[in-house]
Short mmCIF file of C-alpha atoms in Angstrom, two decimals:
data_model
loop_
_atom_site.label_atom_id
_atom_site.label_comp_id
_atom_site.label_asym_id
_atom_site.label_seq_id
_atom_site.Cartn_x
_atom_site.Cartn_y
_atom_site.Cartn_z
CA MET P 1 -3.82 -13.89 -11.97
CA ASP P 2 -6.46 -16.46 -12.88
CA THR P 3 -6.47 -20.10 -11.86
CA LYS P 4 -4.96 -21.40 -15.13
CA GLU P 5 -2.04 -18.96 -14.85
CA LYS P 6 -1.48 -20.05 -11.24
CA LEU P 7 -1.52 -23.71 -12.30
CA GLU P 8 1.07 -22.99 -14.98
CA LYS P 9 3.30 -21.10 -12.55
CA ILE P 10 3.07 -23.91 -9.95
CA VAL P 11 3.81 -26.69 -12.45
CA LYS P 12 6.72 -24.73 -13.97
CA ALA P 13 8.17 -24.04 -10.50
CA LEU P 14 8.00 -27.74 -9.64
CA ASP P 15 9.46 -28.74 -12.99
CA SER P 16 12.31 -26.23 -12.68
CA LYS P 17 13.47 -27.97 -9.49
CA LYS P 18 13.14 -31.48 -11.01
CA ALA P 19 9.98 -32.63 -9.26
CA GLU P 20 8.98 -36.19 -10.14
CA ASP P 21 5.57 -37.33 -11.37
CA ILE P 22 3.74 -33.98 -11.45
CA GLU P 23 0.00 -34.50 -11.69
CA VAL P 24 -2.84 -31.99 -11.85
CA LEU P 25 -6.32 -33.13 -10.90
CA GLY P 26 -9.46 -31.10 -11.45
CA ILE P 27 -11.65 -31.77 -8.40
CA ARG P 28 -14.18 -28.90 -8.46
CA ASP P 29 -17.03 -31.26 -9.32
CA LEU P 30 -16.08 -33.64 -6.49
CA THR P 31 -15.58 -31.39 -3.50
CA VAL P 32 -15.84 -27.85 -2.15
CA LEU P 33 -12.23 -28.02 -0.87
CA SER P 34 -10.66 -26.62 -3.99
CA ASP P 35 -10.75 -26.60 -7.79
CA TYR P 36 -7.45 -28.39 -8.36
CA PHE P 37 -4.87 -30.57 -6.66
CA VAL P 38 -1.30 -30.41 -7.87
CA ILE P 39 0.63 -33.48 -6.70
CA ALA P 40 4.36 -34.00 -7.07
CA ASN P 41 7.18 -35.71 -5.22
CA GLY P 42 10.80 -35.20 -4.40
CA THR P 43 13.55 -37.76 -4.00
CA SER P 44 14.54 -36.73 -0.46
CA THR P 45 13.11 -34.64 2.35
CA THR P 46 15.49 -31.84 1.36
CA HIS P 47 14.28 -32.02 -2.25
CA THR P 48 10.65 -32.05 -1.08
CA ARG P 49 11.24 -28.92 1.01
CA THR P 50 13.01 -27.24 -1.93
CA LEU P 51 10.07 -27.96 -4.23
CA ALA P 52 7.55 -26.46 -1.84
CA ASP P 53 9.78 -23.44 -1.21
CA GLU P 54 10.11 -22.81 -4.96
CA VAL P 55 6.33 -22.90 -5.50
CA GLU P 56 5.82 -20.52 -2.60
CA TYR P 57 8.60 -18.20 -3.83
CA GLN P 58 7.36 -18.08 -7.44
CA LEU P 59 3.78 -17.30 -6.45
CA SER P 60 4.89 -14.73 -3.87
CA GLN P 61 6.69 -12.91 -6.70
CA SER P 62 3.20 -12.35 -8.15
CA GLY P 63 1.81 -11.28 -4.79
CA ILE P 64 0.08 -14.59 -4.08
CA GLU P 65 0.56 -16.11 -0.63
CA PRO P 66 -0.86 -19.45 0.59
CA SER P 67 -3.84 -19.19 2.91
CA GLY P 68 -2.47 -22.25 4.72
CA LYS P 69 0.70 -24.31 4.88
CA GLU P 70 1.26 -27.67 6.60
CA GLY P 71 4.06 -30.18 6.98
CA HIS P 72 7.08 -28.01 6.37
CA ASN P 73 8.92 -29.27 9.44
CA GLY P 74 8.76 -32.98 8.58
CA SER P 75 9.10 -32.54 4.80
CA ASN P 76 7.48 -35.91 4.03
CA TRP P 77 4.23 -34.25 2.89
CA ILE P 78 3.98 -30.50 2.46
CA VAL P 79 0.63 -28.89 1.63
CA LEU P 80 0.29 -25.36 0.27
CA ASP P 81 -3.31 -24.12 0.17
CA TYR P 82 -3.97 -21.41 -2.40
CA SER P 83 -7.77 -21.79 -1.99
CA ASP P 84 -8.53 -22.67 -5.64
CA ILE P 85 -5.39 -24.84 -5.89
CA ILE P 86 -3.94 -27.13 -3.23
CA VAL P 87 -0.36 -28.21 -3.80
CA HIS P 88 0.76 -31.54 -2.31
CA VAL P 89 4.53 -32.13 -2.33
CA PHE P 90 5.49 -35.57 -1.11
CA TYR P 91 8.59 -37.53 -0.31
CA LYS P 92 8.44 -40.42 -2.81
CA GLU P 93 7.64 -43.21 -0.32
CA THR P 94 5.02 -41.09 1.44
CA ARG P 95 3.25 -40.45 -1.87
CA GLU P 96 3.21 -44.17 -2.62
CA PHE P 97 1.73 -44.86 0.81
CA TYR P 98 -1.13 -42.32 0.66
CA GLN P 99 -1.92 -42.66 -3.07
CA LEU P 100 -3.94 -39.43 -3.35
CA GLU P 101 -4.34 -40.03 -7.09
CA ARG P 102 -6.22 -43.23 -6.32
CA LEU P 103 -8.43 -41.51 -3.74
CA TRP P 104 -9.29 -38.75 -6.23
CA ALA P 105 -9.35 -40.99 -9.34
CA ASP P 106 -12.69 -39.51 -10.43
CA GLY P 107 -11.03 -36.12 -10.85
CA GLU P 108 -10.16 -34.69 -14.25
CA HIS P 109 -6.52 -35.33 -15.14
CA LEU P 110 -4.99 -32.30 -16.82
CA ASP P 111 -2.12 -32.59 -19.28
CA VAL P 112 0.98 -31.32 -17.45
CA GLU P 113 2.87 -30.92 -20.74
CA GLU P 114 0.27 -28.35 -21.86
CA LEU P 115 0.82 -26.37 -18.66
CA LEU P 116 4.61 -26.41 -19.18
CA LYS P 117 4.40 -24.74 -22.63
#
């Protein structure tokens, strides 16, 4: 599965569980960390955990497991590291506090609607 297919699967998984404000940022020209950030938020810590679980489940169905996972216990900010894509699932207020989109504003903003087709 290539990176674009993974992005589509991640965005669709988040959308299927009613994630809010899904954003995809291309960051390959800005850092060696990853090629893309996918950022979304849930409306509660339970919703946040559910969103991260769904992404992990959908990718595992294709044989793709995260190389790293952080924050699952607190559920305010869960990070799933798929090497070329890092998924950030926030609780709404936590996302507003950290404002990753502002920190990575120079990244390329991908059209989420295109990925949902």
